[in-house]
């Protein structure tokens, strides 16, 4: 059975990715199960979807614990443990990362035994084209299995995106074909995983739940604003940056309109943006009277920060 | 048919459609209203009933209806009406019944359901423009369970849950105004003791489509504390004292169908009822009586000024 | 016929569409909403002649559904979890009306704490309502059983509403290959609804759902409903035989998987039972004689079928995705009451509670459950009920409690 997981952000089309790959398998005559993990499908938030494909009926259900292939649509998610990208990756798991960085860099960074591949960015990550990433990932994954033809992928894209405008569908088919071609050298690298042996089984470490005191055992939070521990800054694909040369220091404007309490008045009266929690909505950019806040792609901002740190 | 059908009392039917033999209390003002309503609407109706006193109109194997009836629950009679209305429309649209087999859908609800637990379902049915008549018999309390305070209980009335000498401290919810705020096709207040006014309004409502409400004050011998023989007298006094204004809403306008003149003091109405006895005995509770009279006066003041002026 | 990859929710909507449902009173709730949205879209496109009305609550939705069915149209509706419980009064009420319609329930755990993910406490709360209950394990079954449910509900020997249950997420949002039968084949299987005399028409007065005074008439009408529910077992078997003859897929009150020579049998319902099948296959490869008995119909309860399926088994492992506070797994109660006093009943019936709020059950856990039952059948001692919960999960909870500023009491180590 093939067990494939897609990781990305809400808005990047991970559900579409799993559906395109699922349909492509189905066209090739496989039994298929695909699903998106729902829950926090907020734009920009980490999200994942998965596909199982086999030649006989599939009895497994739910989240894939031991994937044969993990596709990461957004490389900034790799180190985020809450995103669960690395969960269950074994020596035979192929990791495919949509990234501008090299395979060598990732190999050094992650220290994994299994194969790591990089799907180089074909398209600039304009917010309006975020949804194309799913198509790209699905086509690349299909190629890596070595048993799905490009024709099936193209048909799957057309089928799954049938509700979209013709031009958009054509663009997706084009992107899928490109991604498929770029992975051709690795066609067949993903192998079907086996089943879980009963003979060599591990025994679950069950525990008897203690009867806890009522102070612990009801779903109550005994503190204020514990939500600040959640770093929603990870959702951001665009970052607001303040140009102090143009800033009027009217922080009551940007600060009032920020829905996430992420803008404070800094020491010299300039807005101070809490990047741990700024979700990248860009309301501050839209509302700033002297247009002193500009939006730049998060990846660019991170790269600039690194350069700054290095120099 | 127009409202001209009912010009005088003798135009009203002398034999009634609603069968006798129901379990309603002797002298029930609600039953009087339902009987009069049924005479106008006729048997090509399906009554969808909310839990209340009228639950017991049909007790197996006895029903007073010559048409149909569906008992639902306290909170959702308008939703039951929605299901029946939609089903009849579907059956007609798909040619499974003839237009002659169609029915007028009528919700029958007490004030407890109408102003409380069932208000959300009622409001939503109006939002959806449901084609139905909503008939509320308002006996100003949860009558079927022994007259506890409801949202329709008037100021100062004693109830089973406001049994202390001062009675209910709040004020009666204005269900008519709530309906009017929802812009229904039609809304009217009626009372069984004024059958001609009631028949004219029902005739008008019958000829319209969309959400239509008939709010009938229902004098209740058991709950209000008076002998059944006084039911009609009390009903008329409710109108003559102005505590129960007779009015109707259509086409965005509310019109009063009766301007009590001269308007009698409200205590003439109150003093006949046990639930207000504490306002008179052992001593007159002048502040409370004045409060009630002032509220009635305030209601009528602009209307009377307009009338005097024009 | 076509074979397509569709979600459990889409399969439910297809069932309603092929059944030619006339009417859909609706109210949104996760994870059900896709069903009503799909039907709304089809109605808008004109491929399904179904009138949809957005109600303001599930209580009203179920009232409208029952009232429309009582007026003689074919009704479909769907809900989940909190919505099912909000409509609980009307579940009992419309079942008492003997108003036949089909409602999907997309199972989801109940508050509090509120969750979006699946378990069976919602649907089990409706156990005694008078609705018949069919539980699905695959998307295919959702579609097929919806069609069968209309035949069952509308049968004059039954005339009761039916809930078709599918698990949230694990079926509702999961695509699987589903055979979608042709409309002609479905029309031949499922004729138009004949409501009979108890409908509202001018010139044919009928008073429905009338009050009774006294226990004797009340008992009569209630027990007649119970008898109709009981009769549904045979009716469903006949419908299942006809469905198999026409469509080649078998659906009954119970599914037996590798049970014939099994010594230990898993007993459960819903989509997690396919996980049990996977475990059974792996254990069989290793020579362990285990099987799965899946309860597909909870009401009416197939007592005789169950007894016969379990005759001579050494142990039954009941896995409940639900919890009755102060008692334990509800299926465990159901099965033991059905087996008690039966001469050939398995001597060991064990209780496991798992999968609450969508918590996964791993294949290793199935292996271990089987091992515990094997040991119990050897020693004759029944182990205490067990919650499937690992020490890792408990450690995670302790971390969450620390964030929630919970002051931990001293851990009492027995």
XYZ file of N, CA and C in Angstrom, chain A residues 1 3 15 18-20 22-24 26 30-39 50 57-63 66 160 195-213 215-224 226 229, chain C residues 3-5 7 34 113 116-117 137-138 169-171 173-177 257 271-272 274-275 277-278 281-283 285-286 288 352 359-360 363-365 367-369 371-372 374 386-392 394 398 401 403-409 411:
366
model
N 0.839 -1.199 0.000
C 0.000 0.000 0.000
C 0.881 1.259 0.000
N 1.335 4.998 1.137
C 0.815 5.893 2.185
C 1.548 7.221 2.042
N -5.703 19.874 0.449
C -6.826 18.970 0.198
C -6.895 18.668 -1.300
N -4.226 16.138 -2.188
C -4.552 14.750 -1.869
C -5.621 14.225 -2.828
N -6.527 15.093 -3.229
C -7.579 14.647 -4.140
C -7.043 14.379 -5.545
N -6.135 15.231 -5.989
C -5.574 15.007 -7.331
C -4.790 13.693 -7.339
N -5.088 11.185 -5.235
C -6.037 10.076 -5.042
C -6.730 9.712 -6.341
N -7.182 10.729 -7.052
C -7.889 10.475 -8.313
C -6.945 9.885 -9.351
N -5.692 10.360 -9.356
C -4.730 9.809 -10.310
C -4.490 8.318 -10.039
N -6.616 6.363 -8.616
C -7.893 5.720 -8.936
C -7.995 5.471 -10.436
N -6.272 1.801 -8.917
C -6.039 1.508 -7.504
C -7.319 1.718 -6.678
N -7.386 1.023 -5.559
C -8.335 1.374 -4.505
C -7.691 2.543 -3.749
N -8.498 3.497 -3.363
C -7.944 4.750 -2.833
C -8.716 5.221 -1.619
N -8.001 5.881 -0.741
C -8.654 6.609 0.355
C -7.906 7.928 0.476
N -8.611 9.049 0.409
C -7.924 10.310 0.652
C -8.766 11.192 1.549
N -8.083 12.006 2.322
C -8.790 12.846 3.293
C -7.918 14.014 3.688
N -8.570 15.064 4.117
C -7.856 16.190 4.691
C -8.077 16.151 6.187
N -7.057 16.523 6.914
C -7.217 16.645 8.353
C -7.829 18.009 8.632
N -9.059 18.034 9.063
C -9.720 19.300 9.334
C -9.412 19.753 10.754
N -9.898 20.884 11.104
C -9.747 21.360 12.471
C -9.319 22.805 12.450
N -3.883 13.369 3.342
C -3.183 12.112 3.079
C -3.925 11.241 2.072
N -8.925 -3.754 -1.329
C -9.692 -2.837 -0.474
C -8.836 -2.380 0.708
N -8.973 -1.109 1.056
C -8.162 -0.519 2.130
C -8.951 -0.545 3.438
N -8.359 -1.151 4.437
C -9.020 -1.225 5.743
C -8.459 -0.233 6.755
N -7.251 0.205 6.531
C -6.681 1.217 7.435
C -7.496 2.491 7.334
N -7.514 3.249 8.418
C -8.212 4.545 8.406
C -7.444 5.571 9.212
N -7.783 6.806 8.957
C -7.256 7.876 9.781
C -5.865 8.303 9.349
N -5.267 9.113 10.197
C -3.981 9.729 9.897
C -2.930 8.651 9.624
N 2.892 5.912 9.418
C 4.190 5.526 8.826
C 4.132 5.776 7.325
N -10.567 17.175 -10.788
C -10.694 17.743 -9.443
C -10.917 19.257 -9.470
N 2.804 -4.159 5.677
C 1.788 -4.181 6.714
C 2.476 -4.314 8.069
N 1.699 -4.138 9.122
C 2.245 -4.254 10.471
C 2.197 -5.720 10.889
N 3.325 -6.257 11.230
C 3.384 -7.677 11.576
C 2.791 -7.931 12.959
N 1.986 -8.961 13.049
C 1.496 -9.364 14.366
C 2.585 -10.082 15.139
N 3.407 -10.822 14.409
C 4.421 -11.646 15.060
C 5.439 -10.796 15.821
N 5.829 -9.671 15.183
C 6.849 -8.818 15.811
C 6.218 -7.590 16.471
N 5.059 -7.775 17.007
C 4.299 -6.621 17.489
C 4.932 -5.986 18.739
N 4.609 -4.709 18.906
C 4.949 -4.043 20.160
C 3.669 -3.927 20.989
N 3.829 -3.986 22.283
C 2.668 -3.921 23.170
C 2.412 -2.460 23.540
N 1.178 -1.999 23.374
C 0.901 -0.596 23.716
C 1.106 -0.346 25.210
N 1.612 0.846 25.519
C 1.892 1.175 26.925
C 0.664 1.847 27.541
N -0.363 1.034 27.734
C -1.592 1.576 28.301
C -1.373 1.976 29.755
N -2.174 2.922 30.180
C -2.062 3.388 31.553
C -3.472 3.452 32.130
N -3.581 3.178 33.409
C -4.872 3.370 34.074
C -4.954 4.833 34.477
N -5.957 5.516 33.971
C -6.070 6.935 34.310
C -6.361 7.082 35.800
N -5.619 7.959 36.485
C -5.944 8.199 37.895
C -7.202 9.062 37.993
N -7.945 8.926 39.070
C -9.087 9.806 39.315
C -8.542 11.087 39.913
N -8.351 12.092 39.063
C -7.714 13.324 39.506
C -8.688 14.208 40.282
N -8.120 15.105 41.049
C -8.892 16.101 41.786
C -9.687 16.964 40.811
N -10.040 19.966 40.617
C -9.263 21.123 40.181
C -8.450 20.852 38.928
N -8.192 19.576 38.644
C -7.410 19.212 37.462
C -8.268 18.584 36.386
N -9.355 17.936 36.795
C -9.997 16.986 35.885
C -11.177 17.561 35.116
N -11.383 18.872 35.181
C -12.387 19.474 34.309
C -11.660 20.389 33.322
N -12.254 20.601 32.155
C -11.549 21.395 31.143
C -11.567 22.883 31.476
N -10.857 23.243 32.529
C -10.820 24.646 32.961
C -9.387 25.155 32.905
N -9.226 26.400 32.498
C -7.909 27.049 32.467
C -7.882 28.067 33.596
N -6.906 27.933 34.484
C -6.875 28.776 35.678
C -5.943 29.959 35.528
N -5.757 30.425 34.322
C -4.869 31.547 34.128
C -5.433 32.448 33.060
N -4.831 33.628 32.911
C -5.299 34.581 31.924
C -4.394 34.549 30.698
N -3.497 32.598 28.340
C -2.512 31.550 28.075
C -2.334 31.348 26.571
N 0.910 31.710 24.303
C 1.898 30.655 24.086
C 1.796 30.069 22.671
N -18.401 4.361 -10.912
C -17.629 4.182 -9.680
C -16.786 5.427 -9.510
N -16.997 6.118 -8.410
C -16.323 7.398 -8.203
C -15.719 7.471 -6.814
N -14.720 8.346 -6.701
C -14.143 8.631 -5.383
C -14.981 9.726 -4.741
N -16.727 11.344 -0.825
C -16.701 11.307 0.647
C -17.953 10.610 1.173
N -21.614 19.363 4.688
C -21.375 19.050 3.273
C -22.570 18.303 2.650
N -15.993 18.360 27.230
C -15.558 19.485 26.411
C -16.009 19.309 24.969
N -14.868 18.386 17.684
C -15.426 18.198 16.345
C -15.320 16.751 15.901
N -14.547 15.961 16.637
C -14.215 14.649 16.093
C -15.130 13.550 16.612
N -19.774 1.496 7.890
C -18.323 1.385 8.061
C -17.563 1.890 6.837
N -18.255 2.058 5.711
C -17.592 2.548 4.490
C -18.510 3.550 3.794
N -15.384 12.738 9.996
C -13.994 12.710 9.556
C -13.623 11.370 8.916
N -13.696 10.277 9.704
C -13.223 8.978 9.203
C -14.050 8.506 8.011
N -15.306 8.925 7.920
C -16.104 8.677 6.712
C -16.553 9.986 6.073
N -15.454 12.985 5.763
C -14.526 13.784 4.962
C -13.492 12.907 4.250
N -13.718 11.617 4.229
C -12.777 10.699 3.598
C -13.369 10.196 2.289
N -12.577 10.298 1.233
C -13.069 9.780 -0.055
C -12.670 8.318 -0.216
N -13.602 7.544 -0.701
C -13.351 6.144 -1.034
C -14.065 5.862 -2.352
N -13.675 4.806 -3.041
C -14.397 4.475 -4.265
C -15.818 3.995 -3.906
N -16.888 -11.073 9.780
C -15.634 -11.074 9.026
C -14.694 -12.115 9.620
N -16.920 2.932 11.455
C -15.824 2.832 10.490
C -14.550 2.256 11.089
N -14.387 2.346 12.420
C -13.177 1.783 13.027
C -13.147 0.268 12.901
N -13.278 -1.339 10.268
C -12.391 -1.768 9.176
C -10.945 -1.860 9.660
N -10.590 -1.056 10.659
C -9.266 -1.188 11.279
C -9.133 -2.569 11.928
N -10.606 -5.195 10.909
C -10.422 -6.164 9.825
C -8.945 -6.287 9.467
N -8.290 -5.133 9.395
C -6.856 -5.134 9.087
C -6.099 -5.944 10.152
N -6.730 -9.655 9.708
C -5.940 -10.213 8.600
C -4.498 -10.474 9.023
N -3.934 -9.519 9.752
C -2.526 -9.674 10.168
C -2.387 -10.813 11.180
N -3.336 -10.937 12.063
C -3.267 -12.011 13.067
C -3.494 -13.369 12.426
N -2.604 -14.135 9.462
C -1.326 -14.483 8.812
C -0.386 -15.154 9.802
N -0.561 -14.795 11.059
C 0.307 -15.325 12.110
C -0.346 -16.517 12.815
N -3.375 -16.771 14.232
C -4.248 -16.523 15.386
C -5.712 -16.517 14.916
N -13.675 -2.891 26.249
C -12.635 -1.895 25.960
C -13.319 -0.632 25.454
N -10.034 9.713 18.840
C -8.743 9.139 19.224
C -8.564 7.837 18.426
N -7.431 7.700 17.799
C -7.185 6.551 16.940
C -7.085 5.270 17.780
N -3.272 -0.581 15.373
C -3.357 -2.021 15.102
C -2.711 -2.801 16.246
N -1.674 -2.237 16.865
C -1.049 -2.919 18.003
C -2.042 -3.045 19.162
N -2.931 -2.077 19.279
C -3.928 -2.159 20.346
C -4.925 -3.290 20.080
N -4.139 -5.970 18.457
C -3.364 -7.188 18.762
C -3.406 -7.470 20.262
N -3.204 -6.429 21.049
C -3.122 -6.608 22.496
C -4.491 -6.985 23.075
N -5.544 -6.395 22.520
C -6.900 -6.747 22.975
C -7.149 -8.236 22.736
N -4.877 -10.529 22.559
C -4.022 -11.293 23.476
C -4.645 -11.366 24.871
N -5.206 -10.247 25.310
C -5.847 -10.226 26.634
C -7.027 -11.199 26.657
N -7.363 -13.846 24.785
C -6.865 -15.222 24.730
C -6.487 -15.680 26.142
N -11.185 -1.658 30.139
C -9.945 -0.900 29.917
C -10.202 0.241 28.954
N -9.720 1.402 29.332
C -9.703 2.537 28.414
C -8.424 2.452 27.594
N -8.555 2.580 26.272
C -7.364 2.552 25.429
C -6.716 3.931 25.509
N -5.672 4.016 26.316
C -5.018 5.298 26.596
C -3.593 5.002 27.005
N -2.635 5.653 26.365
C -1.232 5.313 26.627
C -0.586 6.289 27.600
N 0.531 5.852 28.150
C 1.248 6.730 29.080
C 1.753 7.984 28.364
N 2.042 7.852 27.059
C 2.456 9.032 26.285
C 1.326 10.053 26.247
N -1.049 10.426 28.407
C -1.214 11.024 29.732
C -0.140 12.081 29.991
N -0.585 16.079 30.886
C 0.053 16.773 32.013
C 0.715 18.061 31.539
N -2.014 20.586 31.047
C -2.505 21.066 32.346
C -1.559 22.114 32.931
N 0.172 24.240 31.218
C -0.117 25.502 30.511
C -1.407 26.126 31.044
N -2.356 25.273 31.435
C -3.659 25.751 31.934
C -3.587 26.169 33.400
N -2.373 26.252 33.925
C -2.166 26.670 35.314
C -2.867 25.752 36.317
N -2.986 24.501 35.954
C -3.590 23.544 36.883
C -2.564 23.232 37.958
N -3.000 23.340 39.197
C -2.096 22.960 40.287
C -2.270 21.485 40.539
N -1.250 20.739 40.154
C -1.338 19.288 40.279
C -1.289 18.868 41.739
N -2.239 18.016 42.106
C -2.181 17.406 43.429
C -1.072 16.350 43.389
N 0.610 13.076 43.001
C 0.215 11.853 42.294
C 0.118 10.723 43.325
